[in-house]
Short mmCIF file of C-alpha atoms and ligand atoms in Angstrom, two decimals:
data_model
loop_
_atom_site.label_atom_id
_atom_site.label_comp_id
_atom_site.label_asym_id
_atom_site.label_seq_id
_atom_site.Cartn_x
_atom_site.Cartn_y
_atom_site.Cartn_z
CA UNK A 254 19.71 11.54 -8.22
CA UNK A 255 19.16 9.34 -10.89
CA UNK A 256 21.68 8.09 -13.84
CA UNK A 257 20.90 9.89 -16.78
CA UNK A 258 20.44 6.76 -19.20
CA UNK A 259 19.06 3.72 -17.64
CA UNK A 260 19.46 0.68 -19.54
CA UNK A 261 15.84 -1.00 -19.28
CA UNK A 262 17.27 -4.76 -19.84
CA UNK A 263 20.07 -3.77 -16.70
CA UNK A 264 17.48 -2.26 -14.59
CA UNK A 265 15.62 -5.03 -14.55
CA UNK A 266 17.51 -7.44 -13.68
CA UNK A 267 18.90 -5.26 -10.92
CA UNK A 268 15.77 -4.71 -9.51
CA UNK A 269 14.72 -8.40 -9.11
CA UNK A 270 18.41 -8.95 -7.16
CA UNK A 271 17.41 -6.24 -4.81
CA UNK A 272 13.43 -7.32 -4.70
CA UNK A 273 14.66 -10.43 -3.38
CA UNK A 274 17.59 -9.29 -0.96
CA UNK A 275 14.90 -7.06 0.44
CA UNK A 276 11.60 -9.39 0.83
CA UNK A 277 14.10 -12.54 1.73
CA UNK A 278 11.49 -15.44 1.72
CA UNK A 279 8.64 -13.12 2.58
CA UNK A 280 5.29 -12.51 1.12
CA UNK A 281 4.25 -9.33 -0.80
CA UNK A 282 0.70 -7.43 -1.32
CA UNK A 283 0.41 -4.68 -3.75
CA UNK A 284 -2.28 -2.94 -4.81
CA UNK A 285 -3.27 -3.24 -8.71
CA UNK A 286 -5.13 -0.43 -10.43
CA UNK A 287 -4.93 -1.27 -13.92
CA UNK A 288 -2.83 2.00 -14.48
CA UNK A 289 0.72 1.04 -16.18
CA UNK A 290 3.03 1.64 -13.33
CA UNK A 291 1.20 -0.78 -10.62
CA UNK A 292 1.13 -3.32 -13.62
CA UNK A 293 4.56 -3.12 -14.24
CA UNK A 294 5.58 -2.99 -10.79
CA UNK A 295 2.95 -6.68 -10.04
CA UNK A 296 4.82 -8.21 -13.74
CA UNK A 297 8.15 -7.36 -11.96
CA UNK A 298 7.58 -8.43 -8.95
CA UNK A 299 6.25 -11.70 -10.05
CA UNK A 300 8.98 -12.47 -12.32
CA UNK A 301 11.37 -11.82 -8.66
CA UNK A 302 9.62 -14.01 -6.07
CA UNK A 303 7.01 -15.75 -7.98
CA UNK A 304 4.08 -17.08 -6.33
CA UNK A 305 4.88 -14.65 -3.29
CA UNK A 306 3.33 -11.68 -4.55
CA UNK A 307 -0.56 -10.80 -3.83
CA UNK A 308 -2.16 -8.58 -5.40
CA UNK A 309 -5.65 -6.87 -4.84
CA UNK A 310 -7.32 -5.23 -7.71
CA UNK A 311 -10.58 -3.59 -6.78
CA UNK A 312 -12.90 -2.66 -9.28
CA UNK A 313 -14.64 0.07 -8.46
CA UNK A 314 -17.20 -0.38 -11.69
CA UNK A 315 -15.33 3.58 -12.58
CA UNK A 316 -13.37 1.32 -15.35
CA UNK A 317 -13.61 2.30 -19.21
CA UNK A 318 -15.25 -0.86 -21.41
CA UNK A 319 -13.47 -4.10 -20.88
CA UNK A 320 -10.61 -2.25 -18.89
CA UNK A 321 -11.05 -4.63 -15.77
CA UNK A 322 -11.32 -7.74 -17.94
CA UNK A 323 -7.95 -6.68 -19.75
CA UNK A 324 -5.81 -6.08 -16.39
CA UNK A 325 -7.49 -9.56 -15.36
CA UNK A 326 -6.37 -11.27 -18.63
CA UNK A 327 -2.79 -9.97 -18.84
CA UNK A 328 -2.05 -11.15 -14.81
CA UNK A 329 -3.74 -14.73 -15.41
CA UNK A 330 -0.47 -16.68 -16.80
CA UNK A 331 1.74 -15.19 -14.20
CA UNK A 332 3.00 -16.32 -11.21
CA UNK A 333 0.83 -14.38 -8.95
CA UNK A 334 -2.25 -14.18 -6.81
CA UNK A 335 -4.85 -12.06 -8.22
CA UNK A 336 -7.79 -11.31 -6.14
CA UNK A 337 -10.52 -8.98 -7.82
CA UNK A 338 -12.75 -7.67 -5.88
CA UNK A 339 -16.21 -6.51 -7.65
CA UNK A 340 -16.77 -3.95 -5.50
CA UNK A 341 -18.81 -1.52 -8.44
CA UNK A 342 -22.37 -2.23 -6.43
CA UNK A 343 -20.90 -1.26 -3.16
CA UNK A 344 -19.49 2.18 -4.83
CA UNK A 345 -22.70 3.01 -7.21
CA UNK A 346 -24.73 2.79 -3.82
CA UNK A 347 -22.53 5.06 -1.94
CA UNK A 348 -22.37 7.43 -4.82
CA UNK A 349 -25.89 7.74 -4.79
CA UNK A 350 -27.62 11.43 -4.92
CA UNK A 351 -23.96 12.68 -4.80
CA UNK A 352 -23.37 15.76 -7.35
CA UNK A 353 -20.28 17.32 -6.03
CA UNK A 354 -17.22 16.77 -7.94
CA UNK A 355 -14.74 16.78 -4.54
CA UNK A 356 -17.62 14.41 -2.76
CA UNK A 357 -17.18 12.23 -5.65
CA UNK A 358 -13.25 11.81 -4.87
CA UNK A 359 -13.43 11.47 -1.40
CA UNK A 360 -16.07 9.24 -1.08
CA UNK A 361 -14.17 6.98 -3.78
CA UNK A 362 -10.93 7.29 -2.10
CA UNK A 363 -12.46 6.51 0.87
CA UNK A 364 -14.40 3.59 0.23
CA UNK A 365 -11.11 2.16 -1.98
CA UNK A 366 -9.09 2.22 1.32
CA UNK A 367 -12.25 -0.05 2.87
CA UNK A 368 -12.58 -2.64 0.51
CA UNK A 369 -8.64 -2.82 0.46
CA UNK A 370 -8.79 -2.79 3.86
CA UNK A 371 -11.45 -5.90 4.14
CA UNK A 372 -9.49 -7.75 1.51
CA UNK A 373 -6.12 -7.89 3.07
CA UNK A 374 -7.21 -8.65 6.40
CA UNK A 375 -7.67 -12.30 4.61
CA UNK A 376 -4.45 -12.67 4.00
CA UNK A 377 -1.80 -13.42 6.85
CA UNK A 378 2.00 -12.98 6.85
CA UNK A 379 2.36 -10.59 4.41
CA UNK A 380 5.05 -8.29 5.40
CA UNK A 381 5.59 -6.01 2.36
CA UNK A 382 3.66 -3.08 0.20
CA UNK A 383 4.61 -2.64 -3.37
CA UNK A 384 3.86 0.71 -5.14
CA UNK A 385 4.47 1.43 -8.48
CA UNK A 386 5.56 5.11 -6.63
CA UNK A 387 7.88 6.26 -9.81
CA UNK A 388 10.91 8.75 -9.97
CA UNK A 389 8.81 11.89 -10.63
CA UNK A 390 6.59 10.91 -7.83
CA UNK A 391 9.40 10.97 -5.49
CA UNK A 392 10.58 14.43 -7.12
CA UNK A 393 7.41 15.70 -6.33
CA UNK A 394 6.67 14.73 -2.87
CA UNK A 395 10.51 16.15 -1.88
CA UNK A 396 10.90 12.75 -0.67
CA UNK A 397 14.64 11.37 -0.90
CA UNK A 398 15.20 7.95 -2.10
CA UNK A 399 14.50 5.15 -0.28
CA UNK A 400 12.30 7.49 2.25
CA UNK A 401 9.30 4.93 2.59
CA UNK A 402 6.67 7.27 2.18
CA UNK A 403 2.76 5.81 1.28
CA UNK A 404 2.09 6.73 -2.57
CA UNK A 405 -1.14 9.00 -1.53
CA UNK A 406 -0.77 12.32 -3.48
CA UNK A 407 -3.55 12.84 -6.03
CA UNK A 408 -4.85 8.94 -6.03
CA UNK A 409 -7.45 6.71 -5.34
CA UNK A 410 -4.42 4.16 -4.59
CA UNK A 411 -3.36 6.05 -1.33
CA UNK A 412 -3.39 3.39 1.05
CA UNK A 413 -4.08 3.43 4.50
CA UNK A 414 -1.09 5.00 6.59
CA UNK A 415 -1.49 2.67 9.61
CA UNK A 416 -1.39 -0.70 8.02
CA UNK A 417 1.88 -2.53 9.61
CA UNK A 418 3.77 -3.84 7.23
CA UNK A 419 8.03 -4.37 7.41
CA UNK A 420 8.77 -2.15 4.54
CA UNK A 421 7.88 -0.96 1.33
CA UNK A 422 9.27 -1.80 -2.14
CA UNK A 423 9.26 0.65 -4.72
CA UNK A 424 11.25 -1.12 -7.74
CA UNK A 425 10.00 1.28 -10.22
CA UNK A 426 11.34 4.24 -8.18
CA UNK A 427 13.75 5.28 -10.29
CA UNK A 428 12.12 5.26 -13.70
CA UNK A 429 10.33 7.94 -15.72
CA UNK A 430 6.88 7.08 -17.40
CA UNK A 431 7.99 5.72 -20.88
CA UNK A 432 10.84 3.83 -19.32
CA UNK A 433 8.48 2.52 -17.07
CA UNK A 434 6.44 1.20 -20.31
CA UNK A 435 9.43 0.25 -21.66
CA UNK A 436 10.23 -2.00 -18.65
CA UNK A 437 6.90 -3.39 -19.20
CA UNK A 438 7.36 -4.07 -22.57
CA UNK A 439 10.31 -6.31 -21.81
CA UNK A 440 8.03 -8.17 -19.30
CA UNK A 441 5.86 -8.98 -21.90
CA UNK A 442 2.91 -7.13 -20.43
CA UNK A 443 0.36 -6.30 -23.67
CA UNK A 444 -0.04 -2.68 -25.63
CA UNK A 445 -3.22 -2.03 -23.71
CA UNK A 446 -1.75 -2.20 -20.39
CA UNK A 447 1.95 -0.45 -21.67
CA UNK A 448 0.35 2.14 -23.60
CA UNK A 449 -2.69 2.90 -21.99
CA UNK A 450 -3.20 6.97 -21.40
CA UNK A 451 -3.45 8.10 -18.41
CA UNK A 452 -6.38 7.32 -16.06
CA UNK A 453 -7.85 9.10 -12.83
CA UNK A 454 -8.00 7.27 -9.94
CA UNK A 455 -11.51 8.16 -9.79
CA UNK A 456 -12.21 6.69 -12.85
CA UNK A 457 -15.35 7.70 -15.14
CA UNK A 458 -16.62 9.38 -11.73
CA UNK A 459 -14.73 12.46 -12.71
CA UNK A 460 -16.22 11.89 -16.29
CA UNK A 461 -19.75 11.70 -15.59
CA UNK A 462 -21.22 14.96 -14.76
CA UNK A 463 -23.53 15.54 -12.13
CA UNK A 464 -25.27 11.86 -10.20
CA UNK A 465 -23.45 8.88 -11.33
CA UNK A 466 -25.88 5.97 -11.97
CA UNK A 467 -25.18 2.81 -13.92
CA UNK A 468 -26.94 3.78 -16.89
CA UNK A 469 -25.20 6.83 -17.29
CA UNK A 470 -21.77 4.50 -17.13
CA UNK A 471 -22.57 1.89 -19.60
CA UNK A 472 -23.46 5.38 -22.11
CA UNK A 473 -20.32 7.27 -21.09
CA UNK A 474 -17.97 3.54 -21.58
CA UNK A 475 -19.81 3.17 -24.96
CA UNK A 476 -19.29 7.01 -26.27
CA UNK A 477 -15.34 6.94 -25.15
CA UNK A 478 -14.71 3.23 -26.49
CA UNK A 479 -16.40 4.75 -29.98
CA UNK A 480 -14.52 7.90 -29.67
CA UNK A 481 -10.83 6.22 -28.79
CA UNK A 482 -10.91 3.52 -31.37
CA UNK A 483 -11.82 6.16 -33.92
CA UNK A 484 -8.31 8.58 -32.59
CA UNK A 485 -6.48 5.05 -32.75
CA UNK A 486 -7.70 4.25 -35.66
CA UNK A 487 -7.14 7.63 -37.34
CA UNK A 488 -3.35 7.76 -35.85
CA UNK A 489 -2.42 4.72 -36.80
CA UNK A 490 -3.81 5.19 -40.27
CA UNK A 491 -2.30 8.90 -40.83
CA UNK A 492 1.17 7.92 -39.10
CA UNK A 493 0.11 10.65 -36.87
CA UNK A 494 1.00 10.41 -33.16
CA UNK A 495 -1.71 9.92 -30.29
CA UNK A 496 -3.17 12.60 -28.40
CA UNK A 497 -1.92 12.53 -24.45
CA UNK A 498 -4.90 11.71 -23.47
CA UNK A 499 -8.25 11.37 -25.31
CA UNK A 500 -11.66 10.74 -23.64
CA UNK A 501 -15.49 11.39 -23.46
CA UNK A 502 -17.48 12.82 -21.31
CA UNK A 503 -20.93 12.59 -20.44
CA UNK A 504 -22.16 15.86 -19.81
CA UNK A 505 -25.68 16.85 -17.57
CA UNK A 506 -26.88 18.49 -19.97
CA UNK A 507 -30.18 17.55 -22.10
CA UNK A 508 -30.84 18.91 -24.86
CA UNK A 509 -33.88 18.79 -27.92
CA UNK A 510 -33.49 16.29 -30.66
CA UNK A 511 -35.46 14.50 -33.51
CA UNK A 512 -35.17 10.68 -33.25
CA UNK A 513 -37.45 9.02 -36.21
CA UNK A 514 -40.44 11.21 -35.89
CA UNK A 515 -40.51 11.35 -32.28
CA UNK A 516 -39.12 14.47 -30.34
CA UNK A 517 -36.06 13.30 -28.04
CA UNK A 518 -34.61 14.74 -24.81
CA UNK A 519 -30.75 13.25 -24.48
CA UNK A 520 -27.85 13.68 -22.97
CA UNK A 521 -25.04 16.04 -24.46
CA UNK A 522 -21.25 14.33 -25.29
CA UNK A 523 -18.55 15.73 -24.75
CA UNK A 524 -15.03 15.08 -26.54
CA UNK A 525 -11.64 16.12 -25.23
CA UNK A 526 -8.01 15.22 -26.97
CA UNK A 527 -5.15 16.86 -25.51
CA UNK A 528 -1.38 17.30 -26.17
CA UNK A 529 0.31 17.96 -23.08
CA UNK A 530 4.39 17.27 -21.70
CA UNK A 531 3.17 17.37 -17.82
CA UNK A 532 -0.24 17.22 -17.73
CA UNK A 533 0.28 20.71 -15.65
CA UNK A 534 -0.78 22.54 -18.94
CA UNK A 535 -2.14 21.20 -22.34
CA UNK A 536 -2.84 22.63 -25.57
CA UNK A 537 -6.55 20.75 -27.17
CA UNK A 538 -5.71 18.93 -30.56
CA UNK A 539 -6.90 20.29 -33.27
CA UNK A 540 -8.75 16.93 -34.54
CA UNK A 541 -9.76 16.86 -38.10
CA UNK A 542 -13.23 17.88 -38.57
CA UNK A 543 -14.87 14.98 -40.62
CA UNK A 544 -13.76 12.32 -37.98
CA UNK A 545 -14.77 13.89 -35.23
CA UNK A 546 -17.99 14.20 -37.62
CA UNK A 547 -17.74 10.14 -38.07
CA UNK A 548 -17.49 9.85 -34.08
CA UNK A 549 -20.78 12.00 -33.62
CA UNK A 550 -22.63 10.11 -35.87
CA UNK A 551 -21.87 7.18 -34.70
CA UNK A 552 -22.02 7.97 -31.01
CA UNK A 553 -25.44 9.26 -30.98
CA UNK A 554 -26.62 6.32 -33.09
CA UNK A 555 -25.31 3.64 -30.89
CA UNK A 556 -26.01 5.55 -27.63
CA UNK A 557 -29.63 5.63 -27.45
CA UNK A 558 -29.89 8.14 -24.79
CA UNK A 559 -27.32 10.55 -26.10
CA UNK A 560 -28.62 13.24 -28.58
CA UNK A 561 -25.78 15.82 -29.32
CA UNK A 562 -21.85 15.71 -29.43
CA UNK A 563 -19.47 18.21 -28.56
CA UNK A 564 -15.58 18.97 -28.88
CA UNK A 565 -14.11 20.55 -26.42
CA UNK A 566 -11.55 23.02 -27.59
CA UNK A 567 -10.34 24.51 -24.21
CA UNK A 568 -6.53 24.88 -23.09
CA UNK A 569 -4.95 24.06 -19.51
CA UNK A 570 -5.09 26.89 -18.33
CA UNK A 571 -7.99 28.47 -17.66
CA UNK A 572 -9.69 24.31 -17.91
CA UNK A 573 -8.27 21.59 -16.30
CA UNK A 574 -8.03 18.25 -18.64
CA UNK A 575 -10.62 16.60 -16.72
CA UNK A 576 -13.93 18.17 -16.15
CA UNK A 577 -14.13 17.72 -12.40
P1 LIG B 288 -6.42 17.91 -14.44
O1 LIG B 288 -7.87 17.57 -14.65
O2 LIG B 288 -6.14 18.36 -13.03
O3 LIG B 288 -5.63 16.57 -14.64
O4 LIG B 288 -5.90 18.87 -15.45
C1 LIG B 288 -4.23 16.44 -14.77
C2 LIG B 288 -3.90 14.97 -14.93
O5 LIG B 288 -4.20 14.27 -13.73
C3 LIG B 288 -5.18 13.28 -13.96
N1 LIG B 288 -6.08 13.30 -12.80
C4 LIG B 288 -6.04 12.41 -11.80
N2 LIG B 288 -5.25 11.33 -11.62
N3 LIG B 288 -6.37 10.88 -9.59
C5 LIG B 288 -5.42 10.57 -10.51
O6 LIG B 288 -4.74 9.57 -10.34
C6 LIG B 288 -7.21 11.94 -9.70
O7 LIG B 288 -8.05 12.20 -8.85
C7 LIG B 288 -7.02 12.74 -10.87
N4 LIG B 288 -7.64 13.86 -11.33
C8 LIG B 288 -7.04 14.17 -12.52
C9 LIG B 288 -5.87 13.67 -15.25
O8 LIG B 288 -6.45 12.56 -15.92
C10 LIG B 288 -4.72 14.29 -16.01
O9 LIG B 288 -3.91 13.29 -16.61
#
């Protein structure tokens, strides 16, 4: 069991004593996903044994726009060793032809575990894993604390079970998500990285319906990078809070349009804001009409191949947030 109020500024500072009590003079590798709680777990650990900590960030080219370029850019001034691995050709080819939404996720997972695999086999001596595994994770895998159990449940970060290493640290294991942001506020990490909603490990994958090709990504990064700058920007504006979670989608579906005087054939968005507490069940937000009005219009005139926007106004249950 946990204390009931955790002082973030305390917490800290006794998780670096125990960071380095545990890893001694060792070296550490974890792996970064550009979600918040493997960031603040690599800004933690660096500020404990700096230069000791490696981490491996593959991207998997499943990123939203600029995403990989921001977890780069908040990493480069710390004390750590950042290897990215541009791995998005290698994925797009194995993704190839492939419709299903649960051959999607395996084949991702899969070929995650590979590249990580490849990657850390360059580096010797390393005799740690870090996870950003937090306190609800441990709740829900009935693990006790301390147990050192391999973060797999519901992630592209599961890691192979049969890599050798000494032990695991878990420093954020005893933090719920907003003190985890607030943990990597004091670290100095930026908003984007703190406050980012959350992601599926599968990335856009699970966002792009039907095959995934590259074209279809660069239209699906530009739709959601309209579409969340416009909920920012409306939030901010209205003093209203954030959706949980607030994305596009890039449907299969073609449908019939005019563009000029030409007949066009494009691609159908999708919208989805949610409000949820536990992402078991969500409620949709009832977004004001004229700006998601603004957000079509603009979407289908910067997305050339896109031709008609949607909002989705489904509930968890019967949908699920994401579409596959
Ligand atoms: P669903 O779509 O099941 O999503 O209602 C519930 C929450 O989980 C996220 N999600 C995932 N997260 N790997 C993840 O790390 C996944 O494969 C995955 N699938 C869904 C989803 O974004 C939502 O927050």
């Amino acid at each position: 069991m946990r204390e009931a109020n955790i002082d973030i500024g305390d917490y800290e500072a006794k998780m670096i004593d125990e960071i380095r009590a545990q890893v001694g003079d060792s070296d550490v590798l974890l792996a970064l996903s550009g979600g918040v709680d493997s960031a603040v777990c690599a800004a933690l650990l660096a500020k404990a044994i700096p230069g000791r900590l490696h981490c491996i960030f593959v991207d998997h080219g499943l990123m939203r726009k600029h995403e990989g370029d921001e977890v780069e850019a908040a990493f480069r001034d710390r004390d750590l060793n950042l290897i990215r691995v541009d791995a998005a050709v290698r994925f797009l080819n194995k993704l190839a032809g492939v419709t299903d939404p649960e051959q999607k996720r395996k084949i991702i997972g899969e070929e995650f575990i590979r590249v990580f695999e490849e990657e850390s086999k360059k580096l010797s001596g390393i005799k740690f894993l870090a996870q950003g595994t937090i306190y609800p994770d441990i709740v829900e895998s009935g693990k006790t604390e301390g147990s050192a159990n391999i973060k797999s449940h519901h992630n592209v970060g599961g890691l192979p079970e049969d890599m050798a290493f000494d032990g695991l640290v878990e420093p954020l294991r005893g933090l719920y998500k907003t003190e985890v942001r607030a943990l990597g506020r004091n670290l100095g990490l930026p908003p984007e990285l703190t406050e980012r909603q959350p992601f599926p490990g599968p990335g856009l994958a699970v966002r792009c319906i039907g095959e995934i090709t590259h074209e279809k990504l660069e239209t699906l990064r530009d739709a959601d990078a309209i579409f969340r700058e416009a909920v920012d920007n409306f939030a901010a504006e209205s003093s209203t809070e954030r959706p949980d979670q607030y994305f596009a989608v890039l449907t299969d579906t073609r449908s019939v349009g005019i563009s000029g005087d030409v007949r066009a054939y494009g691609y159908t968005v999708a919208l989805r804001a949610v409000k949820t507490k536990d992402y078991m069940t969500c409620e949709y937000v009832p977004l004001p009409h004229d700006l998601l009005g603004s957000v079509a219009v603009q979407i289908v005139a910067e997305c050339a191949d896109v031709g008609r926007v949607v909002y989705d106004i489904t509930g968890k249950p019967p949908a699920t947030i994401e579409w596959e």
